[in-house]
mmCIF file of C-alpha atoms in Angstrom:
data_model
loop_
_atom_site.group_PDB
_atom_site.id
_atom_site.type_symbol
_atom_site.label_atom_id
_atom_site.label_comp_id
_atom_site.label_asym_id
_atom_site.label_seq_id
_atom_site.Cartn_x
_atom_site.Cartn_y
_atom_site.Cartn_z
ATOM 1 C CA MET M 1398 153.804 -16.676 -42.399
ATOM 2 C CA THR M 1399 154.275 -17.355 -46.120
ATOM 3 C CA PRO M 1400 153.430 -20.999 -46.903
ATOM 4 C CA THR M 1401 155.890 -23.318 -48.604
ATOM 5 C CA LEU M 1402 154.935 -24.660 -52.012
ATOM 6 C CA ASP M 1403 152.883 -27.861 -51.959
ATOM 7 C CA LEU M 1404 151.772 -29.204 -55.345
ATOM 8 C CA GLN M 1405 149.767 -31.946 -53.577
ATOM 9 C CA VAL M 1406 151.158 -34.693 -55.779
ATOM 10 C CA ASP M 1407 152.197 -37.184 -53.092
ATOM 11 C CA GLY M 1408 151.469 -40.705 -54.321
ATOM 12 C CA LEU M 1409 151.169 -39.538 -57.931
ATOM 13 C CA ARG M 1410 153.620 -40.030 -60.785
ATOM 14 C CA PRO M 1411 154.471 -37.526 -63.545
ATOM 15 C CA ALA M 1412 152.153 -37.910 -66.531
ATOM 16 C CA ASP M 1413 154.922 -37.321 -69.068
ATOM 17 C CA GLU M 1414 158.656 -36.793 -69.429
ATOM 18 C CA LYS M 1415 158.370 -33.021 -69.234
ATOM 19 C CA ALA M 1416 156.546 -33.157 -65.901
ATOM 20 C CA ALA M 1417 159.097 -35.666 -64.619
ATOM 21 C CA ASP M 1418 162.053 -33.468 -65.577
ATOM 22 C CA LEU M 1419 160.489 -30.371 -64.009
ATOM 23 C CA TYR M 1420 159.497 -32.079 -60.779
ATOM 24 C CA ASP M 1421 162.756 -33.977 -60.362
ATOM 25 C CA GLY M 1422 164.710 -30.767 -60.857
ATOM 26 C CA MET M 1423 162.967 -28.792 -58.102
ATOM 27 C CA HIS M 1424 162.461 -28.876 -54.340
ATOM 28 C CA GLU M 1425 159.087 -27.632 -53.166
ATOM 29 C CA ASP M 1426 160.481 -26.320 -49.877
ATOM 30 C CA GLU M 1427 162.626 -23.813 -51.801
ATOM 31 C CA PHE M 1428 159.548 -21.883 -52.974
ATOM 32 C CA LYS M 1429 157.316 -19.567 -50.930
ATOM 33 C CA VAL M 1430 153.747 -19.193 -52.183
ATOM 34 C CA LEU M 1431 152.701 -15.592 -52.891
ATOM 35 C CA ALA M 1432 149.305 -16.354 -54.434
ATOM 36 C CA ARG M 1433 147.384 -19.523 -55.247
ATOM 37 C CA HIS M 1434 144.194 -20.382 -57.143
ATOM 38 C CA ASP M 1435 142.774 -23.925 -56.928
ATOM 39 C CA VAL M 1436 139.966 -25.238 -59.117
ATOM 40 C CA GLY M 1437 139.239 -28.890 -58.442
ATOM 41 C CA GLU M 1438 142.484 -30.764 -59.032
ATOM 42 C CA ARG M 1439 144.192 -27.887 -60.832
ATOM 43 C CA SER M 1440 146.457 -25.396 -59.051
ATOM 44 C CA LEU M 1441 147.781 -22.130 -60.478
ATOM 45 C CA ILE M 1442 150.491 -20.762 -58.200
ATOM 46 C CA LEU M 1443 152.717 -17.686 -57.994
ATOM 47 C CA ALA M 1444 155.794 -18.304 -55.838
ATOM 48 C CA PHE M 1445 159.079 -16.752 -54.786
ATOM 49 C CA ASP M 1446 162.190 -18.824 -55.491
ATOM 50 C CA THR M 1447 164.329 -18.499 -52.366
ATOM 51 C CA THR M 1448 167.368 -20.003 -54.097
ATOM 52 C CA ALA M 1449 167.598 -17.164 -56.659
ATOM 53 C CA THR M 1450 169.091 -14.788 -54.087
ATOM 54 C CA TRP M 1451 172.121 -16.977 -53.472
ATOM 55 C CA GLY M 1452 172.098 -18.949 -56.734
ATOM 56 C CA SER M 1453 175.123 -19.585 -58.905
ATOM 57 C CA LEU M 1454 174.071 -16.968 -61.491
ATOM 58 C CA TYR M 1455 173.801 -13.291 -60.571
ATOM 59 C CA GLY M 1456 170.380 -11.804 -61.224
ATOM 60 C CA GLU M 1457 168.485 -15.067 -61.728
ATOM 61 C CA PRO M 1458 164.688 -14.661 -62.016
ATOM 62 C CA ASN M 1459 163.202 -15.031 -58.547
ATOM 63 C CA LEU M 1460 159.530 -15.543 -59.388
ATOM 64 C CA ALA M 1461 158.106 -18.892 -60.454
ATOM 65 C CA ALA M 1462 154.653 -19.627 -61.845
ATOM 66 C CA PHE M 1463 153.225 -23.157 -61.639
ATOM 67 C CA ASP M 1464 150.334 -24.883 -63.378
ATOM 68 C CA ALA M 1465 149.773 -28.327 -61.832
ATOM 69 C CA VAL M 1466 146.927 -30.702 -62.681
ATOM 70 C CA ARG M 1467 146.346 -33.875 -60.667
ATOM 71 C CA TYR M 1468 144.702 -36.914 -62.260
ATOM 72 C CA ARG M 1469 143.738 -38.950 -59.220
ATOM 73 C CA GLY M 1470 142.052 -41.707 -61.234
ATOM 74 C CA GLN M 1471 145.237 -42.246 -63.232
ATOM 75 C CA GLU M 1472 147.499 -41.617 -60.231
ATOM 76 C CA SER M 1473 149.462 -39.028 -62.230
ATOM 77 C CA PHE M 1474 149.963 -35.286 -62.610
ATOM 78 C CA SER M 1475 151.025 -32.762 -65.254
ATOM 79 C CA LEU M 1476 153.234 -29.784 -64.494
ATOM 80 C CA HIS M 1477 154.162 -26.606 -66.319
ATOM 81 C CA THR M 1478 156.337 -23.827 -64.919
ATOM 82 C CA SER M 1479 157.709 -20.469 -65.992
ATOM 83 C CA GLN M 1480 160.431 -18.278 -64.440
ATOM 84 C CA HIS M 1481 160.109 -14.491 -64.284
ATOM 85 C CA SER M 1482 161.761 -11.412 -62.831
ATOM 86 C CA ASN M 1483 158.802 -9.034 -63.138
ATOM 87 C CA LEU M 1484 155.588 -9.623 -61.246
ATOM 88 C CA ALA M 1485 153.477 -8.460 -64.191
ATOM 89 C CA PHE M 1486 154.896 -11.081 -66.579
ATOM 90 C CA ALA M 1487 154.513 -13.867 -63.997
ATOM 91 C CA ARG M 1488 150.867 -12.870 -63.516
ATOM 92 C CA LYS M 1489 150.369 -12.690 -67.300
ATOM 93 C CA TRP M 1490 151.503 -16.318 -67.686
ATOM 94 C CA LEU M 1491 149.029 -17.470 -65.039
ATOM 95 C CA ILE M 1492 146.155 -15.295 -66.302
ATOM 96 C CA GLU M 1493 146.553 -16.724 -69.796
ATOM 97 C CA ARG M 1494 146.176 -20.190 -68.242
ATOM 98 C CA GLY M 1495 142.857 -19.261 -66.702
ATOM 99 C CA CYS M 1496 143.775 -17.764 -63.339
ATOM 100 C CA PRO M 1497 141.553 -14.816 -62.337
ATOM 101 C CA SER M 1498 143.632 -11.662 -61.932
ATOM 102 C CA ASP M 1499 141.996 -10.987 -58.555
ATOM 103 C CA ALA M 1500 143.473 -14.237 -57.220
ATOM 104 C CA LEU M 1501 146.980 -12.909 -57.922
ATOM 105 C CA GLN M 1502 146.711 -9.714 -55.882
ATOM 106 C CA LEU M 1503 149.113 -9.445 -52.957
ATOM 107 C CA SER M 1504 147.624 -8.077 -49.741
ATOM 108 C CA TRP M 1505 151.007 -6.806 -48.561
ATOM 109 C CA MET M 1506 152.237 -5.286 -51.847
ATOM 110 C CA ARG M 1507 150.327 -2.892 -54.114
ATOM 111 C CA PRO M 1508 151.064 -0.698 -57.168
ATOM 112 C CA GLY M 1509 152.719 2.529 -56.093
ATOM 113 C CA ASP M 1510 150.944 4.781 -58.620
ATOM 114 C CA GLU M 1511 148.451 4.906 -61.476
ATOM 115 C CA LEU M 1512 151.086 4.518 -64.191
ATOM 116 C CA THR M 1513 152.278 1.274 -62.606
ATOM 117 C CA ALA M 1514 148.748 -0.132 -62.660
ATOM 118 C CA ARG M 1515 148.292 0.955 -66.297
ATOM 119 C CA VAL M 1516 151.548 -0.576 -67.568
ATOM 120 C CA GLU M 1517 150.894 -3.758 -65.586
ATOM 121 C CA GLU M 1518 147.375 -4.128 -67.000
ATOM 122 C CA ARG M 1519 148.719 -3.656 -70.539
ATOM 123 C CA ILE M 1520 151.190 -6.501 -69.993
ATOM 124 C CA HIS M 1521 148.453 -8.759 -68.611
ATOM 125 C CA ARG M 1522 146.365 -8.212 -71.757
ATOM 126 C CA SER M 1523 149.223 -8.190 -74.272
ATOM 127 C CA GLY M 1524 148.863 -11.749 -75.578
ATOM 128 C CA ASP M 1525 151.864 -12.473 -77.813
ATOM 129 C CA ARG M 1526 152.708 -8.781 -78.320
ATOM 130 C CA TYR M 1527 155.859 -8.932 -76.180
ATOM 131 C CA GLU M 1528 158.593 -11.525 -76.644
ATOM 132 C CA ALA M 1529 160.778 -11.542 -73.527
ATOM 133 C CA VAL M 1530 164.440 -11.953 -74.505
ATOM 134 C CA ASP M 1531 166.252 -11.271 -71.222
ATOM 135 C CA GLN M 1532 165.531 -10.616 -67.560
ATOM 136 C CA LEU M 1533 167.318 -9.787 -64.341
ATOM 137 C CA ALA M 1534 166.323 -9.667 -60.667
ATOM 138 C CA MET M 1535 168.322 -8.051 -57.892
ATOM 139 C CA ASP M 1536 167.531 -8.357 -54.189
ATOM 140 C CA SER M 1537 168.575 -5.371 -52.113
ATOM 141 C CA GLU M 1538 166.993 -2.751 -49.889
ATOM 142 C CA ALA M 1539 165.154 -1.532 -52.987
ATOM 143 C CA THR M 1540 164.591 -4.627 -55.087
ATOM 144 C CA ASP M 1541 164.875 -4.101 -58.853
ATOM 145 C CA ALA M 1542 163.620 -6.392 -61.598
ATOM 146 C CA TRP M 1543 164.152 -5.945 -65.333
ATOM 147 C CA THR M 1544 162.572 -7.599 -68.355
ATOM 148 C CA ILE M 1545 163.742 -6.796 -71.884
ATOM 149 C CA ALA M 1546 161.188 -7.658 -74.544
ATOM 150 C CA VAL M 1547 160.587 -7.135 -78.252
ATOM 151 C CA ASP M 1548 157.297 -5.400 -79.034
ATOM 152 C CA ARG M 1549 156.036 -7.164 -82.164
ATOM 153 C CA THR M 1550 153.580 -4.328 -82.890
ATOM 154 C CA ALA M 1551 156.042 -1.422 -82.698
ATOM 155 C CA ALA M 1552 156.858 0.404 -85.915
ATOM 156 C CA GLU M 1553 159.897 1.989 -84.250
ATOM 157 C CA LEU M 1554 161.775 1.601 -80.950
ATOM 158 C CA PRO M 1555 160.703 -2.057 -80.784
ATOM 159 C CA VAL M 1556 162.845 -3.135 -77.809
ATOM 160 C CA ARG M 1557 161.135 -2.472 -74.497
ATOM 161 C CA LEU M 1558 162.635 -2.408 -71.024
ATOM 162 C CA PHE M 1559 160.230 -3.022 -68.156
ATOM 163 C CA LEU M 1560 161.724 -1.886 -64.858
ATOM 164 C CA GLU M 1561 160.105 -2.818 -61.562
ATOM 165 C CA GLU M 1562 161.222 -1.365 -58.239
ATOM 166 C CA VAL M 1563 159.911 -2.637 -54.915
ATOM 167 C CA GLN M 1564 159.731 -0.395 -51.863
ATOM 168 C CA PRO M 1565 159.446 -2.961 -49.015
ATOM 169 C CA ASP M 1566 159.125 -0.370 -46.274
ATOM 170 C CA ARG M 1567 156.050 1.122 -47.985
ATOM 171 C CA GLY M 1568 154.551 -2.110 -49.305
ATOM 172 C CA THR M 1569 154.509 -0.758 -52.867
ATOM 173 C CA TYR M 1570 156.185 -1.287 -56.220
ATOM 174 C CA THR M 1571 156.544 0.828 -59.345
ATOM 175 C CA LEU M 1572 156.689 -0.383 -62.951
ATOM 176 C CA ARG M 1573 157.983 1.650 -65.870
ATOM 177 C CA GLU M 1574 158.464 0.977 -69.593
ATOM 178 C CA GLY M 1575 161.252 2.346 -71.749
ATOM 179 C CA ALA M 1576 161.589 2.123 -75.552
ATOM 180 C CA PHE M 1577 164.857 1.525 -77.423
ATOM 181 C CA PRO M 1578 165.880 0.955 -81.056
ATOM 182 C CA ASP M 1579 167.815 -2.274 -80.393
ATOM 183 C CA GLY M 1580 169.103 -4.661 -77.737
ATOM 184 C CA GLY M 1581 172.580 -3.143 -77.585
ATOM 185 C CA SER M 1582 171.336 0.313 -76.684
ATOM 186 C CA THR M 1583 168.990 -1.202 -74.115
ATOM 187 C CA TRP M 1584 171.787 -2.963 -72.279
ATOM 188 C CA ARG M 1585 174.105 0.058 -72.471
ATOM 189 C CA TRP M 1586 171.433 2.177 -70.810
ATOM 190 C CA THR M 1587 170.733 -0.563 -68.245
ATOM 191 C CA ARG M 1588 174.375 -0.846 -67.193
ATOM 192 C CA ALA M 1589 174.665 2.935 -66.893
ATOM 193 C CA ALA M 1590 171.421 3.140 -64.908
ATOM 194 C CA LEU M 1591 172.607 0.457 -62.513
ATOM 195 C CA ALA M 1592 175.714 2.485 -61.793
ATOM 196 C CA ARG M 1593 173.814 5.736 -61.334
ATOM 197 C CA SER M 1594 171.037 4.264 -59.180
ATOM 198 C CA THR M 1595 173.429 3.014 -56.495
ATOM 199 C CA ALA M 1596 173.070 6.362 -54.748
ATOM 200 C CA PRO M 1597 170.202 6.112 -52.186
ATOM 201 C CA SER M 1598 168.627 9.361 -53.414
ATOM 202 C CA ILE M 1599 168.367 8.220 -57.044
ATOM 203 C CA SER M 1600 165.634 5.884 -58.265
ATOM 204 C CA ALA M 1601 166.342 3.796 -61.360
ATOM 205 C CA ALA M 1602 162.699 4.277 -62.365
ATOM 206 C CA ALA M 1603 163.211 8.048 -62.179
ATOM 207 C CA VAL M 1604 166.315 7.720 -64.335
ATOM 208 C CA LEU M 1605 164.334 5.722 -66.893
ATOM 209 C CA ALA M 1606 161.549 8.287 -66.971
ATOM 210 C CA SER M 1607 163.982 11.119 -67.717
ATOM 211 C CA ALA M 1608 166.385 9.346 -70.083
ATOM 212 C CA PRO M 1609 166.168 10.803 -73.637
ATOM 213 C CA ALA M 1610 166.732 7.377 -75.211
ATOM 214 C CA ALA M 1611 164.161 5.654 -73.019
ATOM 215 C CA ALA M 1612 161.192 7.858 -72.254
ATOM 216 C CA ALA M 1613 158.606 6.237 -69.979
ATOM 217 C CA VAL M 1614 155.662 4.940 -71.987
ATOM 218 C CA ALA M 1615 152.589 6.480 -70.449
ATOM 219 C CA ARG M 1616 150.048 5.864 -73.194
ATOM 220 C CA PRO M 1617 148.861 2.281 -73.882
ATOM 221 C CA ASP M 1618 149.118 2.693 -77.674
ATOM 222 C CA ARG M 1619 152.594 4.293 -77.822
ATOM 223 C CA GLY M 1620 154.809 2.549 -80.365
ATOM 224 C CA ARG M 1621 151.956 0.483 -81.809
ATOM 225 C CA SER M 1622 151.987 0.264 -85.591
ATOM 226 C CA ARG M 1623 148.875 1.420 -87.432
#
């Protein structure tokens, strides 16, 4: 059974206004913990936001990353959070805050192929290379998640689309990267792919891999300026 989020801050007050706003605006019982790493009084947590599925906005990010630090002597706590659609970007945020990557592995969900693992690892190590500008998550029989980002190192085709597809019945997910000249062309392709991938026999990731305007990026250095 997936545990409900518990930041372990009972009896503590927010250390600053930001922590107060974040904590007051959330309900811990709405999040299911996927992975957690505790070091002393610091907790780095990857969670699923159960409200995203039936939220007021279609396609809201359904992954939340938390960094909570408890100061027992001061009876206070700090809190930072980040919302994501793609698992790789949620893990990246936590890894950059000191969470070991091994602590973020899911026993019931694994990369579906070598290319997925390679693209995911590149995101984890990307630093400030990618600036995420939009994201979308869709819950269905085959769950899709999209992140559109600007690759600051790309000499051409700087807008990247990261498409993640989850196969719940197999316990796997695939991650692909497409390259586009601008945001408009990215969204035009995305809308067309959504329409085409409604057929059960067609995978959106397969569409991305074969699209002339968005070839899958298989090499880690593709698009990097010299």
